[in-house]
mmCIF file of C-alpha atoms and ligand atoms in Angstrom:
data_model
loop_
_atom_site.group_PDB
_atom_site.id
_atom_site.type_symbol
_atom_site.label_atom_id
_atom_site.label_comp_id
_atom_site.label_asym_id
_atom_site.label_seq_id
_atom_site.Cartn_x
_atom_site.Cartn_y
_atom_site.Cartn_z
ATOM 1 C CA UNK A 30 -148.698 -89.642 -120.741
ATOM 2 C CA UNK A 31 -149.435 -91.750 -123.705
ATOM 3 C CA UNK A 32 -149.759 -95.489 -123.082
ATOM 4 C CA UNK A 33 -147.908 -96.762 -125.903
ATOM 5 C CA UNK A 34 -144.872 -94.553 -127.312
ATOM 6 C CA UNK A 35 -144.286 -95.532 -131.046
ATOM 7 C CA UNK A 36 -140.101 -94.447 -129.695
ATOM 8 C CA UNK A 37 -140.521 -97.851 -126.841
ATOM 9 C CA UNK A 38 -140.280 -101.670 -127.752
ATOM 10 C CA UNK A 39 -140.762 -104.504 -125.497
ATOM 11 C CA UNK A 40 -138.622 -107.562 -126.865
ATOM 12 C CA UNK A 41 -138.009 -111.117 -126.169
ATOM 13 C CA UNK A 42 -134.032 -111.928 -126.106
ATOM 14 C CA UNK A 43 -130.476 -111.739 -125.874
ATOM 15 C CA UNK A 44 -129.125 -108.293 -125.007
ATOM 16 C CA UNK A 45 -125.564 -109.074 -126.110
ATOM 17 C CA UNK A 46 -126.743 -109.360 -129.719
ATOM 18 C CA UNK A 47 -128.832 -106.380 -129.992
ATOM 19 C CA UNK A 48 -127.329 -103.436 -132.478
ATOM 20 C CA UNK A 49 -128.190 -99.972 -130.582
ATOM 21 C CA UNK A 50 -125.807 -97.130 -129.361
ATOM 22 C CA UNK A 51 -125.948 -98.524 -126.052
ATOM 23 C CA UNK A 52 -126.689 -101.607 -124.526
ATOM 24 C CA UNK A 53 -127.047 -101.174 -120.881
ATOM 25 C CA UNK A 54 -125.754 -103.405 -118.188
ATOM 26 C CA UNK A 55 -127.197 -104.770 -114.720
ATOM 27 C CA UNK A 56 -123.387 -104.304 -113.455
ATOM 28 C CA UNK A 57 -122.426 -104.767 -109.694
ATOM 29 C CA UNK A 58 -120.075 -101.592 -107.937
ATOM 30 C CA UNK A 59 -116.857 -103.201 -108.823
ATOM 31 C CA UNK A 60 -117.299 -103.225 -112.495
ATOM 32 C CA UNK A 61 -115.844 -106.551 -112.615
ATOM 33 C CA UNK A 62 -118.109 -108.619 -114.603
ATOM 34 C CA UNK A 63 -120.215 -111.465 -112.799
ATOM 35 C CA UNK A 64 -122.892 -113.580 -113.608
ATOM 36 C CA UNK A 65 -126.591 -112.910 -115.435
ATOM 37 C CA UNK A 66 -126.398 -109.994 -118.256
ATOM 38 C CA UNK A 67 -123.036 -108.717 -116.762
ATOM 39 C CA UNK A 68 -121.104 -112.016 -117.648
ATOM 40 C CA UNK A 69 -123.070 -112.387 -121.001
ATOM 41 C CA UNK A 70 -122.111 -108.344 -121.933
ATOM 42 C CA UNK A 71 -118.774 -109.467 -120.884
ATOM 43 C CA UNK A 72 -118.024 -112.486 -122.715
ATOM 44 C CA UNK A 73 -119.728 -111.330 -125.870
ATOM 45 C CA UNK A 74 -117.480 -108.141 -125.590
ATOM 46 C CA UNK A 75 -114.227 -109.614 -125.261
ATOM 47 C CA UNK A 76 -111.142 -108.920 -122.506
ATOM 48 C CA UNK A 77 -110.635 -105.169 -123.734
ATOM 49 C CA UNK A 78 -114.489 -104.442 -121.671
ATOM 50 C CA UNK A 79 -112.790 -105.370 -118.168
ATOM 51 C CA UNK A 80 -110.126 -103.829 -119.129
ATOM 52 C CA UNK A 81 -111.377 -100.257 -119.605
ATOM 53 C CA UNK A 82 -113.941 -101.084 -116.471
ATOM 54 C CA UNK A 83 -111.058 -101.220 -114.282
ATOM 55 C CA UNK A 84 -109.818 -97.952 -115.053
ATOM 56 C CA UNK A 85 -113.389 -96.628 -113.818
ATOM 57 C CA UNK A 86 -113.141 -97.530 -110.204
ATOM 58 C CA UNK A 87 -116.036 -98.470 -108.412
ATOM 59 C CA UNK A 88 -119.487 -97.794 -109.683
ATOM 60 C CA UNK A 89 -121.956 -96.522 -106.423
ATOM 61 C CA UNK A 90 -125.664 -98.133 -106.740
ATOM 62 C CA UNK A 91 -127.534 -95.804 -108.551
ATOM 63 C CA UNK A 92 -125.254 -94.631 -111.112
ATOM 64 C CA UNK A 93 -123.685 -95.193 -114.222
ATOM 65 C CA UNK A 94 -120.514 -95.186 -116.713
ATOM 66 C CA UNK A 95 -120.129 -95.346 -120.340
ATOM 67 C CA UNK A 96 -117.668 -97.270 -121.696
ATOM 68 C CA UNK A 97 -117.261 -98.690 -125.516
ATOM 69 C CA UNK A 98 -118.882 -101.894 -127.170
ATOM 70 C CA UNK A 99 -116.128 -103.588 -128.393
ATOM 71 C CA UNK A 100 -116.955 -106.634 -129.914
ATOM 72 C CA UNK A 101 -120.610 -106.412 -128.913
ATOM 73 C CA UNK A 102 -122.820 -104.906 -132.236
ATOM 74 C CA UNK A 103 -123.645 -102.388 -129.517
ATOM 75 C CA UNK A 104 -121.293 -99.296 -129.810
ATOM 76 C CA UNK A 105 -121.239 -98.502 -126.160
ATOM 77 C CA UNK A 106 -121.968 -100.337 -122.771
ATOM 78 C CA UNK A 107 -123.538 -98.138 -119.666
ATOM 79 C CA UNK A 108 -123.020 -100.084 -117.039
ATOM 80 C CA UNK A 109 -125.282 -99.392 -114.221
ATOM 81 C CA UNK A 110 -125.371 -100.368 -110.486
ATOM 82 C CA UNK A 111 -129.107 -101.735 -109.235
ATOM 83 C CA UNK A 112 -130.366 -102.283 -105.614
ATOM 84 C CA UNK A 113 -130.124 -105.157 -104.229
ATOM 85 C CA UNK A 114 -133.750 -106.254 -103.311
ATOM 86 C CA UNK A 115 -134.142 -106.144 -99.212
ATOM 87 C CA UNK A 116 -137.700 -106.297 -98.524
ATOM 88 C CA UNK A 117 -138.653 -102.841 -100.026
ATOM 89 C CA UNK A 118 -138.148 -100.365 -96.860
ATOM 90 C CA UNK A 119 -134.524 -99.414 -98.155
ATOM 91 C CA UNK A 120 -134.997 -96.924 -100.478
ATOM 92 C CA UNK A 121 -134.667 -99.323 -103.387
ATOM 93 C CA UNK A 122 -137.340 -98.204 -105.621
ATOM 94 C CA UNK A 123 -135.897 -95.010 -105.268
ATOM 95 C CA UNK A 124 -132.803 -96.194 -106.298
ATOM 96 C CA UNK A 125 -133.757 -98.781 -108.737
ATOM 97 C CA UNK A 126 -135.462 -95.298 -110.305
ATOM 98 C CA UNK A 127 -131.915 -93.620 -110.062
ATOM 99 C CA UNK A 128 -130.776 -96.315 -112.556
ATOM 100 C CA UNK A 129 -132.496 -95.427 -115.047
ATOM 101 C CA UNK A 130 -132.100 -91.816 -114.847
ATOM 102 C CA UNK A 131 -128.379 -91.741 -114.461
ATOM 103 C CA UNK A 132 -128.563 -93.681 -118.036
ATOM 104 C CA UNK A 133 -130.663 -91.649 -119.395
ATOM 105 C CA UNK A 134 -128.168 -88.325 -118.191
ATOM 106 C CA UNK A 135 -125.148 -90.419 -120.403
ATOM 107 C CA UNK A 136 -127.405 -90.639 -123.399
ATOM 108 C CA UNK A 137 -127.891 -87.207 -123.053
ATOM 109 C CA UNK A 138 -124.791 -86.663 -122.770
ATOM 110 C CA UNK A 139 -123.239 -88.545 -125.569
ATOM 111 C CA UNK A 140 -125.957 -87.832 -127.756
ATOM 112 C CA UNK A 141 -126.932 -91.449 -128.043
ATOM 113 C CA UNK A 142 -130.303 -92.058 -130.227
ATOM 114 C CA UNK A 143 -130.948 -96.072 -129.434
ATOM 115 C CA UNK A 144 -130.350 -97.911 -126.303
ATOM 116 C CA UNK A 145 -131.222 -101.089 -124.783
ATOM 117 C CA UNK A 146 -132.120 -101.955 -121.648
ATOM 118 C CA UNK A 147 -131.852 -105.759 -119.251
ATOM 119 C CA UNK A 148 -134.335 -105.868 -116.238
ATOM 120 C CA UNK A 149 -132.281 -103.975 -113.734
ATOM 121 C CA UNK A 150 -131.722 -105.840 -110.570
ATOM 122 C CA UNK A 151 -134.639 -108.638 -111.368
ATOM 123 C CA UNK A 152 -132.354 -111.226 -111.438
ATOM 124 C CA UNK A 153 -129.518 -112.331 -109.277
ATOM 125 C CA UNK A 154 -130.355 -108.945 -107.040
ATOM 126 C CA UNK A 155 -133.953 -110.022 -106.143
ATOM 127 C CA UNK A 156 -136.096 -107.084 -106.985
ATOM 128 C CA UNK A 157 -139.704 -108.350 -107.917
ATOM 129 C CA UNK A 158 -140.147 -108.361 -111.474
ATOM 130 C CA UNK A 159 -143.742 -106.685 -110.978
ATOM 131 C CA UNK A 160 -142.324 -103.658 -109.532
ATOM 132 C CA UNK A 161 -139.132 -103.216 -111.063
ATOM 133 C CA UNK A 162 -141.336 -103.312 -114.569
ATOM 134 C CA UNK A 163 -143.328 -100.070 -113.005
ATOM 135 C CA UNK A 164 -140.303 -98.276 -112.628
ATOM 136 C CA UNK A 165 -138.627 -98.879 -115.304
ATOM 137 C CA UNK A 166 -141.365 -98.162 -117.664
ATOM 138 C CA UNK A 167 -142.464 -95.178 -115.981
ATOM 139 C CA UNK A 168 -138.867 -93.235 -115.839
ATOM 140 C CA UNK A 169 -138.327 -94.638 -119.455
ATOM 141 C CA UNK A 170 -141.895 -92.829 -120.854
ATOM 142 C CA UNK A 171 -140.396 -90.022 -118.416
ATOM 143 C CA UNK A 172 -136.736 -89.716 -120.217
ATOM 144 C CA UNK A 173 -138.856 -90.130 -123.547
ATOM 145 C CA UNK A 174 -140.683 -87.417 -123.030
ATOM 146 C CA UNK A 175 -137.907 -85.244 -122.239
ATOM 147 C CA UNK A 176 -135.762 -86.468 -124.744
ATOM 148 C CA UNK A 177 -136.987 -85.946 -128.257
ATOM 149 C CA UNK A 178 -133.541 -86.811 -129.678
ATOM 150 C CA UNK A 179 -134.258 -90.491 -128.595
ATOM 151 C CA UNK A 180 -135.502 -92.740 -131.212
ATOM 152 C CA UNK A 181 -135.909 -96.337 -129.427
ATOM 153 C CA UNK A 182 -135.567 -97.603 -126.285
ATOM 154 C CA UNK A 183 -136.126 -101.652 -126.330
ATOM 155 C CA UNK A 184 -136.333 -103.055 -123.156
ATOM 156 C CA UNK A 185 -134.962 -106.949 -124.039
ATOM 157 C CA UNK A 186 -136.411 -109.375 -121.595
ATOM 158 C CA UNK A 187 -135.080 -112.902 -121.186
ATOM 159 C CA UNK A 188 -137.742 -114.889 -120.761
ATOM 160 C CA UNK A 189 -141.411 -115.238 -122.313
ATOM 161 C CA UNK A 190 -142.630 -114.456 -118.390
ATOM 162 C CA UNK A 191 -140.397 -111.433 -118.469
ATOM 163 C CA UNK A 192 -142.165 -110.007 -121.142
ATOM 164 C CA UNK A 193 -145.475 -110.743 -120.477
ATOM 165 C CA UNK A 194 -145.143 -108.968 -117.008
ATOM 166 C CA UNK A 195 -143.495 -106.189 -118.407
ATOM 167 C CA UNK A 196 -146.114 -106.277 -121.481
ATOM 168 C CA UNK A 197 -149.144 -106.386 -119.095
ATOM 169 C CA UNK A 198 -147.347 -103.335 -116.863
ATOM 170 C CA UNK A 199 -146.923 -101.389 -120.267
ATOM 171 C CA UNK A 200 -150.675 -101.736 -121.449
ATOM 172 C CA UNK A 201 -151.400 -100.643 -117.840
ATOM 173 C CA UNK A 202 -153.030 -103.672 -116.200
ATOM 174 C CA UNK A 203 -152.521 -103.035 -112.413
ATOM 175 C CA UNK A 204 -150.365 -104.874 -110.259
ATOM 176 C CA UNK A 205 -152.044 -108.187 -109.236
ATOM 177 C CA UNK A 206 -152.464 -108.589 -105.501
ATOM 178 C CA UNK A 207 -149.377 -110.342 -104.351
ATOM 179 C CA UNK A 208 -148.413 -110.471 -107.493
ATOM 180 C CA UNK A 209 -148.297 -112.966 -110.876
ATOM 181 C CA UNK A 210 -147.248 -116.158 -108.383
ATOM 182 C CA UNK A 211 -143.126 -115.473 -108.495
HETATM 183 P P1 ADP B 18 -129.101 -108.100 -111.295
HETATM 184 O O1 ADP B 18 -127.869 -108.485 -110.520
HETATM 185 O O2 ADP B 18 -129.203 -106.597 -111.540
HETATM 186 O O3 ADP B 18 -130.339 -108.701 -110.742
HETATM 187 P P2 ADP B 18 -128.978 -110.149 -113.411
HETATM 188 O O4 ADP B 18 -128.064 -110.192 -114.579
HETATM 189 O O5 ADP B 18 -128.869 -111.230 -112.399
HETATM 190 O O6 ADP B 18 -128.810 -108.677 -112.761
HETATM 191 O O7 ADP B 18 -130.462 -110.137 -113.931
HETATM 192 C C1 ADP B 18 -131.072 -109.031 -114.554
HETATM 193 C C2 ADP B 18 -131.995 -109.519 -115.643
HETATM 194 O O8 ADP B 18 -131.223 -109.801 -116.814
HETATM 195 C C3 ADP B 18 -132.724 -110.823 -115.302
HETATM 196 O O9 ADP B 18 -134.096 -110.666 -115.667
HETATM 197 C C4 ADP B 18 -132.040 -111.858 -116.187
HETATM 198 O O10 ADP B 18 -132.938 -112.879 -116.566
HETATM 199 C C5 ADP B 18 -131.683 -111.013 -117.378
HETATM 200 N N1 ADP B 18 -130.644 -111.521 -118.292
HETATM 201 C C6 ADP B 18 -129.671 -112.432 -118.070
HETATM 202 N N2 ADP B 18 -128.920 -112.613 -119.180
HETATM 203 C C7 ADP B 18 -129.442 -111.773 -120.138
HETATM 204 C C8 ADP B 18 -129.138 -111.492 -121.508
HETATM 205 N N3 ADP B 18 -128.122 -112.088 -122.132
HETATM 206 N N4 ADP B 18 -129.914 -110.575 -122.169
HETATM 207 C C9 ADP B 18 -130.928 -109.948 -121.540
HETATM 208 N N5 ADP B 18 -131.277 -110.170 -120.264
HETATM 209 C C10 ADP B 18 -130.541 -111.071 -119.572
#
């Protein structure tokens, strides 16, 4: 696998102001909206994004559902369901992994060429940025690979630390030993 793919962008920013096909959302299994990049997607999208979430029921960690952009530039919103960080020994790397791939199935799907992704489950859900970057990086070069009808992925990362650790995991630098000090 390549280590840079012309097709995947690392960016510093807001996600709720990004123009793609789909932004994604770090959502939690009610679909309700709550604080970090879920409130942000849902105050930049207006009422009428709860209001289609609730006809969606709950949303299992692990997997995702479309829904439209409203007032967000983004045309559609995949909301997806992280782990919640506890310790490592619960399967959540597996199911941080999951994540990704049940977004990737809905871009398939809807035949979506740009989406943007949040750092799943790195904030209020406690996974270690470090190892959350790994994943995500390596099932996005996966879903890249597979899916030549993609044209960008940007993965938009909050902070400058954000970026930098998921810069450093892109160009391959291994994990530091305890990791980066947070
Ligand atoms: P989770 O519950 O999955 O951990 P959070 O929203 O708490 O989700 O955090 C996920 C990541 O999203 C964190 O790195 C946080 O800094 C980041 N984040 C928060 N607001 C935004 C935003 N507007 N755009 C992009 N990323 C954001």
């Amino acid at each position: 696998m390549s280590l840079s793919d012309s097709r995947l962008e690392l960016v510093q920013g807001d996600i709720t102001k990004v123009t793609a096909d789909a932004i994604v959302n770090a959502a939690n299994s009610a679909l309700v909206g709550g604080g970090g990049v879920d409130g942000a997607i849902h105050r930049a999208a207006g009422r009428e994004l709860l209001e289609e979430c609730r006809t969606l029921g709950r949303c299992p960690t692990g997997e995702a559902r479309i829904t439209q952009g409203y007032k967000l530039p983004a045309r559609h919103v995949i909301h997806t369901v992280g782990p919640v960080w506890q310790g490592g020994g619960r399967g959540e790397a597996g199911q941080l992994a999951r994540c990704y791939q049940s977004v990737f199935a809905l871009v398939e799907k809807h035949g979506l060429r740009t989406v943007a992704f949040p750092s799943i489950s790195t904030g209020v859900y406690g996974y270690p940025l470090e190892k959350a970057s790994r994943i995500a990086l390596r099932e996005i070069r996966a879903a890249l690979e597979r899916l030549p009808s993609v044209e960008k992925v940007t993965v938009v990362l909050f902070t400058p630390w954000d970026l930098e650790v998921y810069r450093r995991a892109l160009a391959g630098e291994p994990e530091p030993e305890g990791g980066l000090g947070r």
